[in-house]
mmCIF file with all atom_site columns, C-alpha atoms and ligand atoms in Angstrom:
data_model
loop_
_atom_site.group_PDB
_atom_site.id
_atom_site.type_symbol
_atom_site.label_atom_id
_atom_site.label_alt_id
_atom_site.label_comp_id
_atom_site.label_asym_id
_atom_site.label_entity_id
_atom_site.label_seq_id
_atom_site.pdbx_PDB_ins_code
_atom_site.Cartn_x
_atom_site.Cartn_y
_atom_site.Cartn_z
_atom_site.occupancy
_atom_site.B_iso_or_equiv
_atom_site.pdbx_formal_charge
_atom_site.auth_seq_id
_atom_site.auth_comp_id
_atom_site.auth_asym_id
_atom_site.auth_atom_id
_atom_site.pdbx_PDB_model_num
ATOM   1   C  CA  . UNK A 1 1   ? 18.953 37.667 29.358 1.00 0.00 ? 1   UNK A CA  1
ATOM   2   C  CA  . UNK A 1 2   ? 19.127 34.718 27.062 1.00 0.00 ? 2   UNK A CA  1
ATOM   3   C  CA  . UNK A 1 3   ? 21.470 31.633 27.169 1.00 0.00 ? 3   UNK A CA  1
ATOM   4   C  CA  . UNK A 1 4   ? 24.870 32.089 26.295 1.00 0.00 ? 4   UNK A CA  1
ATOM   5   C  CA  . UNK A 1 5   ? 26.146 28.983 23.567 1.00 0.00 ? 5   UNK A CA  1
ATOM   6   C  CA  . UNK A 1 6   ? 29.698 28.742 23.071 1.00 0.00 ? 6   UNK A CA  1
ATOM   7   C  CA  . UNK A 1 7   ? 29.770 27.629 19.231 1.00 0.00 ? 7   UNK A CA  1
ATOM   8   C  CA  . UNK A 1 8   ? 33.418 27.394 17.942 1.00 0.00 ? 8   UNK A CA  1
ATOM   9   C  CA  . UNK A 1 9   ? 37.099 28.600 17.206 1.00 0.00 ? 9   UNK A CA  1
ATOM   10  C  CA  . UNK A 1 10  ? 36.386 32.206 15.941 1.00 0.00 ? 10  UNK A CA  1
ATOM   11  C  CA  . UNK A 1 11  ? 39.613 31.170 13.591 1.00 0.00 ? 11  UNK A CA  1
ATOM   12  C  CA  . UNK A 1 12  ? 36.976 28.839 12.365 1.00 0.00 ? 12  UNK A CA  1
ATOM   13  C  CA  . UNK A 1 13  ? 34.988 31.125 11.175 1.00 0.00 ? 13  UNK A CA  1
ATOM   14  C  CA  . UNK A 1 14  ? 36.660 32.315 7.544  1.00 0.00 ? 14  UNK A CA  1
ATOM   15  C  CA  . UNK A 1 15  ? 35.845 35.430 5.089  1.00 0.00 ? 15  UNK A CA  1
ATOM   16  C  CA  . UNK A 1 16  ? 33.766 33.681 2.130  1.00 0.00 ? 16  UNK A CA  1
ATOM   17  C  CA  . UNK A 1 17  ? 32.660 30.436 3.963  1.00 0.00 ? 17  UNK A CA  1
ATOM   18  C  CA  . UNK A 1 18  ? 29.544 29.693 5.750  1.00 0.00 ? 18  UNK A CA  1
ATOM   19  C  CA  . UNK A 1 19  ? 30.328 27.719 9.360  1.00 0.00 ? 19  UNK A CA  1
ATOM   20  C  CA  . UNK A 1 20  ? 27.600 25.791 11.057 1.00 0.00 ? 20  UNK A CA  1
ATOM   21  C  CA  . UNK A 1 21  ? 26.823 25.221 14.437 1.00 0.00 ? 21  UNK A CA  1
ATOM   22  C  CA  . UNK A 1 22  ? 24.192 23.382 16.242 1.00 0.00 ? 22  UNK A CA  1
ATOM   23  C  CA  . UNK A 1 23  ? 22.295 24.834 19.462 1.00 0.00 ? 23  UNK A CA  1
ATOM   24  C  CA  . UNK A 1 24  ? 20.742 23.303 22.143 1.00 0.00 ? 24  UNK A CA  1
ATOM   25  C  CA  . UNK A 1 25  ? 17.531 23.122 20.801 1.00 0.00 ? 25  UNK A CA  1
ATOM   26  C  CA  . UNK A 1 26  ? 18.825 21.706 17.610 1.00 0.00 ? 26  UNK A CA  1
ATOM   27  C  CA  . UNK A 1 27  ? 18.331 24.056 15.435 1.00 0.00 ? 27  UNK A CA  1
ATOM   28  C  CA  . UNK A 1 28  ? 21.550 25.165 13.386 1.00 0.00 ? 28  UNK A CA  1
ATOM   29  C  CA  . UNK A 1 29  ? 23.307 28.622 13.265 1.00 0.00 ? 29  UNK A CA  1
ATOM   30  C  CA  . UNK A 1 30  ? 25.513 30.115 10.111 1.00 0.00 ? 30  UNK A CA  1
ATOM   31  C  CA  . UNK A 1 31  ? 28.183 31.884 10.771 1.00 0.00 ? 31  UNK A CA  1
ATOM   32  C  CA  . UNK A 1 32  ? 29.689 34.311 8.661  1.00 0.00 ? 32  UNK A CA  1
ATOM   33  C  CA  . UNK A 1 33  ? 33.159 36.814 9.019  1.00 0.00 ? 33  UNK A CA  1
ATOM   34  C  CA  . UNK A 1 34  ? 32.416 40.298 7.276  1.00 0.00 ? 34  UNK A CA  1
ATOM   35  C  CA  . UNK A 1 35  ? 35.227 42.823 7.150  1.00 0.00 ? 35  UNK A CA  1
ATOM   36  C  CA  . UNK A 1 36  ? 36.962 40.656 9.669  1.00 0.00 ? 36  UNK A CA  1
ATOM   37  C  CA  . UNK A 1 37  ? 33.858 40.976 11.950 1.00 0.00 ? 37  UNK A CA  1
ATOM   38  C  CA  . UNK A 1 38  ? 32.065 37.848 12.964 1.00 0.00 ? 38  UNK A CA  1
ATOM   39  C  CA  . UNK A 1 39  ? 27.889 37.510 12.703 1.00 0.00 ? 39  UNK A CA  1
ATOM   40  C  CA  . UNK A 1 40  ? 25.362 34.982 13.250 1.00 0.00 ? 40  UNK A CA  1
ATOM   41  C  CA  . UNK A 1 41  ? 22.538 34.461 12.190 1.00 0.00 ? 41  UNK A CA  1
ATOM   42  C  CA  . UNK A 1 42  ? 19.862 31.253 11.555 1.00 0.00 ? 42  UNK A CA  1
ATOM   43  C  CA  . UNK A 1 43  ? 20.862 28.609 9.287  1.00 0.00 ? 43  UNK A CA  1
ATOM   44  C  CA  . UNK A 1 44  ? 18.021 27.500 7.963  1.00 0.00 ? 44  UNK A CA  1
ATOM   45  C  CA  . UNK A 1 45  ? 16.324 29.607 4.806  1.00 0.00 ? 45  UNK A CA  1
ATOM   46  C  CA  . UNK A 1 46  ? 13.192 31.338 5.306  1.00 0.00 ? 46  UNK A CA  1
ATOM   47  C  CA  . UNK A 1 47  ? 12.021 30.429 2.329  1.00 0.00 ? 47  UNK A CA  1
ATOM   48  C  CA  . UNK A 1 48  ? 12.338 27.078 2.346  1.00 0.00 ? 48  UNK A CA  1
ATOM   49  C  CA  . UNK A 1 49  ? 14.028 24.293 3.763  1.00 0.00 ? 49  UNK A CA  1
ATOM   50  C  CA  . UNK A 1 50  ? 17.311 24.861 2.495  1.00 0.00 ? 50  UNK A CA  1
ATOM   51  C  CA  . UNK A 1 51  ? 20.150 25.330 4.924  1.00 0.00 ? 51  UNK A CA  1
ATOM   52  C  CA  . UNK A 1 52  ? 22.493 28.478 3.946  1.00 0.00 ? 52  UNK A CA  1
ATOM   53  C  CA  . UNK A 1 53  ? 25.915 26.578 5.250  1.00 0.00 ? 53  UNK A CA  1
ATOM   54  C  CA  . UNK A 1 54  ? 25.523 24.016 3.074  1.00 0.00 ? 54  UNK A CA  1
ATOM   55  C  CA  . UNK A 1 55  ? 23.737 25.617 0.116  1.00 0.00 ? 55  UNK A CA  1
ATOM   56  C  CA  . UNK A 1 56  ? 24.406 29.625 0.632  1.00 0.00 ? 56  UNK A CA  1
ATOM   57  C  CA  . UNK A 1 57  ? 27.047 31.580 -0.865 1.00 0.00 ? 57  UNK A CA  1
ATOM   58  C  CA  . UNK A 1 58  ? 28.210 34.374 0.991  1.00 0.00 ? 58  UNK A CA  1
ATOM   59  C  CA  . UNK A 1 59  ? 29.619 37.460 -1.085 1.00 0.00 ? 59  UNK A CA  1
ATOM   60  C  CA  . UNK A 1 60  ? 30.559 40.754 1.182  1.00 0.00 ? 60  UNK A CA  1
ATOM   61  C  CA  . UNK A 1 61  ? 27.254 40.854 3.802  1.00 0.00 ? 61  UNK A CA  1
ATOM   62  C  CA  . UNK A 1 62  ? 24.925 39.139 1.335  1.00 0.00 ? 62  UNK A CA  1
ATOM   63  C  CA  . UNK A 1 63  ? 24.220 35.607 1.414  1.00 0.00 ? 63  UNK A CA  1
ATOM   64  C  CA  . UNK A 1 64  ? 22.753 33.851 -1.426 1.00 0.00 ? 64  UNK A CA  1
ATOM   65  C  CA  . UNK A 1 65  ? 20.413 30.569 -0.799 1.00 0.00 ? 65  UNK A CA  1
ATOM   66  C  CA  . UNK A 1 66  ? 20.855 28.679 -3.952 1.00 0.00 ? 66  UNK A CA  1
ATOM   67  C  CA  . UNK A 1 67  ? 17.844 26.914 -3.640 1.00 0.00 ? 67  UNK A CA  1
ATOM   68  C  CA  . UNK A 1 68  ? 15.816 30.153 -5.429 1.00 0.00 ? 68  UNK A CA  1
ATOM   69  C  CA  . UNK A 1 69  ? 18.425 32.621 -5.619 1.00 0.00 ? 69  UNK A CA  1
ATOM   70  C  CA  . UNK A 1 70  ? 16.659 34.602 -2.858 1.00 0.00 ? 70  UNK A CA  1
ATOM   71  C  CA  . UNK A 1 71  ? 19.604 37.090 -0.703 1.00 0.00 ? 71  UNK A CA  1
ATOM   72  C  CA  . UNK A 1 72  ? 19.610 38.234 2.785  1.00 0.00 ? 72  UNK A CA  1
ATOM   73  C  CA  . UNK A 1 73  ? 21.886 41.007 4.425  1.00 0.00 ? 73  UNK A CA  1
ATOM   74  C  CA  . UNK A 1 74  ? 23.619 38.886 7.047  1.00 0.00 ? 74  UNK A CA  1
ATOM   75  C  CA  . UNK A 1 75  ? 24.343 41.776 9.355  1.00 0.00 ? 75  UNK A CA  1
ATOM   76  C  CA  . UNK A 1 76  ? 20.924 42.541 9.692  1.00 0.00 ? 76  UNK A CA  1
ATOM   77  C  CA  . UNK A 1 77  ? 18.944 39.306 8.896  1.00 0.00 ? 77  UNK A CA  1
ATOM   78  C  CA  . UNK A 1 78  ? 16.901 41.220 6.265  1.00 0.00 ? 78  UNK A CA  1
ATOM   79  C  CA  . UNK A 1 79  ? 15.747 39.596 3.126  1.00 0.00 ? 79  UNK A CA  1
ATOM   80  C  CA  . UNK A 1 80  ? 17.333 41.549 0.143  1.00 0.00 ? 80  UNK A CA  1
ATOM   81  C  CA  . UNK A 1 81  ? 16.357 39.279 -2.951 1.00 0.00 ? 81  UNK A CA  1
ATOM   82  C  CA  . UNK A 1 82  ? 12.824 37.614 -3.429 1.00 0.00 ? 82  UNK A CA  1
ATOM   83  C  CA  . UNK A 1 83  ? 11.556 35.038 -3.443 1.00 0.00 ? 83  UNK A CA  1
ATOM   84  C  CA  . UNK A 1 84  ? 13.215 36.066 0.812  1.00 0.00 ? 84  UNK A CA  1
ATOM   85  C  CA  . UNK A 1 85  ? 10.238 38.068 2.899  1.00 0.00 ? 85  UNK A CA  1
ATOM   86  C  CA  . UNK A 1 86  ? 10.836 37.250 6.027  1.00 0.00 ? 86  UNK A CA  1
ATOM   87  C  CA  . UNK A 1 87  ? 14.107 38.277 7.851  1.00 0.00 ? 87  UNK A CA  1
ATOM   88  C  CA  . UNK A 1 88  ? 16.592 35.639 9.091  1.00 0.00 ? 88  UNK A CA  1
ATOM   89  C  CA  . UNK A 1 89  ? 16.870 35.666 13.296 1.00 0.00 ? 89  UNK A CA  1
ATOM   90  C  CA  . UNK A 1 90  ? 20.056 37.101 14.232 1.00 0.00 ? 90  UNK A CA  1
ATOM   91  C  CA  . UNK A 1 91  ? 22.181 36.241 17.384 1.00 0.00 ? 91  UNK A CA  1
ATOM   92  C  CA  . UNK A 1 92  ? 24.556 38.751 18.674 1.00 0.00 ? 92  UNK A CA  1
ATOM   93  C  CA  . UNK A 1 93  ? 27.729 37.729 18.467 1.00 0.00 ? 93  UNK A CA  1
ATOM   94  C  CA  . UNK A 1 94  ? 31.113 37.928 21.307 1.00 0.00 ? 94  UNK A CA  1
ATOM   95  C  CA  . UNK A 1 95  ? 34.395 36.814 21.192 1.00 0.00 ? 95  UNK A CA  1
ATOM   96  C  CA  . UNK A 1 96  ? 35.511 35.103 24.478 1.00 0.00 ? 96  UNK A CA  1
ATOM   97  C  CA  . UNK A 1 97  ? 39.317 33.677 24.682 1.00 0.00 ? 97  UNK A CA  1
ATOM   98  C  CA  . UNK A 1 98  ? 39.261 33.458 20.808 1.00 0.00 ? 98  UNK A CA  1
ATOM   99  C  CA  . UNK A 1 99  ? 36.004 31.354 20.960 1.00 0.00 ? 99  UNK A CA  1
ATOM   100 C  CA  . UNK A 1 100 ? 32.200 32.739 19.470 1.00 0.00 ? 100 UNK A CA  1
ATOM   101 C  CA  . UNK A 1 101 ? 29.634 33.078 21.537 1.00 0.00 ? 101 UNK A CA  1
ATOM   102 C  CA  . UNK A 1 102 ? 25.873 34.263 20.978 1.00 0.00 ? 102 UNK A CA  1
ATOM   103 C  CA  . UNK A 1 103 ? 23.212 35.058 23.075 1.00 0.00 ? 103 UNK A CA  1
ATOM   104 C  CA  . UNK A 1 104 ? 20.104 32.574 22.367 1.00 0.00 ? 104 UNK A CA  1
HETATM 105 S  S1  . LIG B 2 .   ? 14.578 28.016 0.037  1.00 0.00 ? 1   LIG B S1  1
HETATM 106 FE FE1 . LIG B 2 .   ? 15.943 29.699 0.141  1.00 0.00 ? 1   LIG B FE1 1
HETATM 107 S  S2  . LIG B 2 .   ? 15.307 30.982 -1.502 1.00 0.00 ? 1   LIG B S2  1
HETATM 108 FE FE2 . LIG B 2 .   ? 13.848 29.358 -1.520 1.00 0.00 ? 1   LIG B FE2 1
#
């Protein structure tokens, strides 16, 4: 059983936009809402060292890292696009009292 990080408002977290939030170790998450569900997964590319809340574009599930166009299914974490081979981590996500939490 991993840690449990309480990260922000779920109202916070909007269809379209790309929310950021630090964890302990200080590494970043991205958040993302999906057909009004909320997932999580790591904010940094792994491609490169672009972060995908301040350079991704999120359309539907698929999150673009502008950096080199590469795409990853945020549900999953899988790559969809090259030059993306290597899946992003994923955190599950729960909604507490209108706050998200994941599991790290
Ligand atoms: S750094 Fe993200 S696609 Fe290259």
């Amino acid at each position: 059983m991993g840690e449990t990080v309480v990260l922000c408002a779920a109202s916070e977290v909007v269809e379209g936009e790309i929310r950021q939030a630090p964890l302990p170790d200080g590494t970043n998450v991205a958040l993302y809402r999906v057909d009004g569900a909320i997932y999580a997964t790591a904010d940094m590319c792994t491609h490169g060292e672009a972060s995908l809340a301040e350079e991704g574009i999120i359309t539907g599930k698929t999150v673009e890292c502008t950096f080199h166009f590469g795409t990853f299914d945020v549900t999953t974490g899988e790559p969809t696009g090259m030059p993306c081979e290597i899946a992003l981590k994923t955190y599950p996500v729960t909604i507490v009292d209108g706050k998200v939490q994941i599991e790290v």
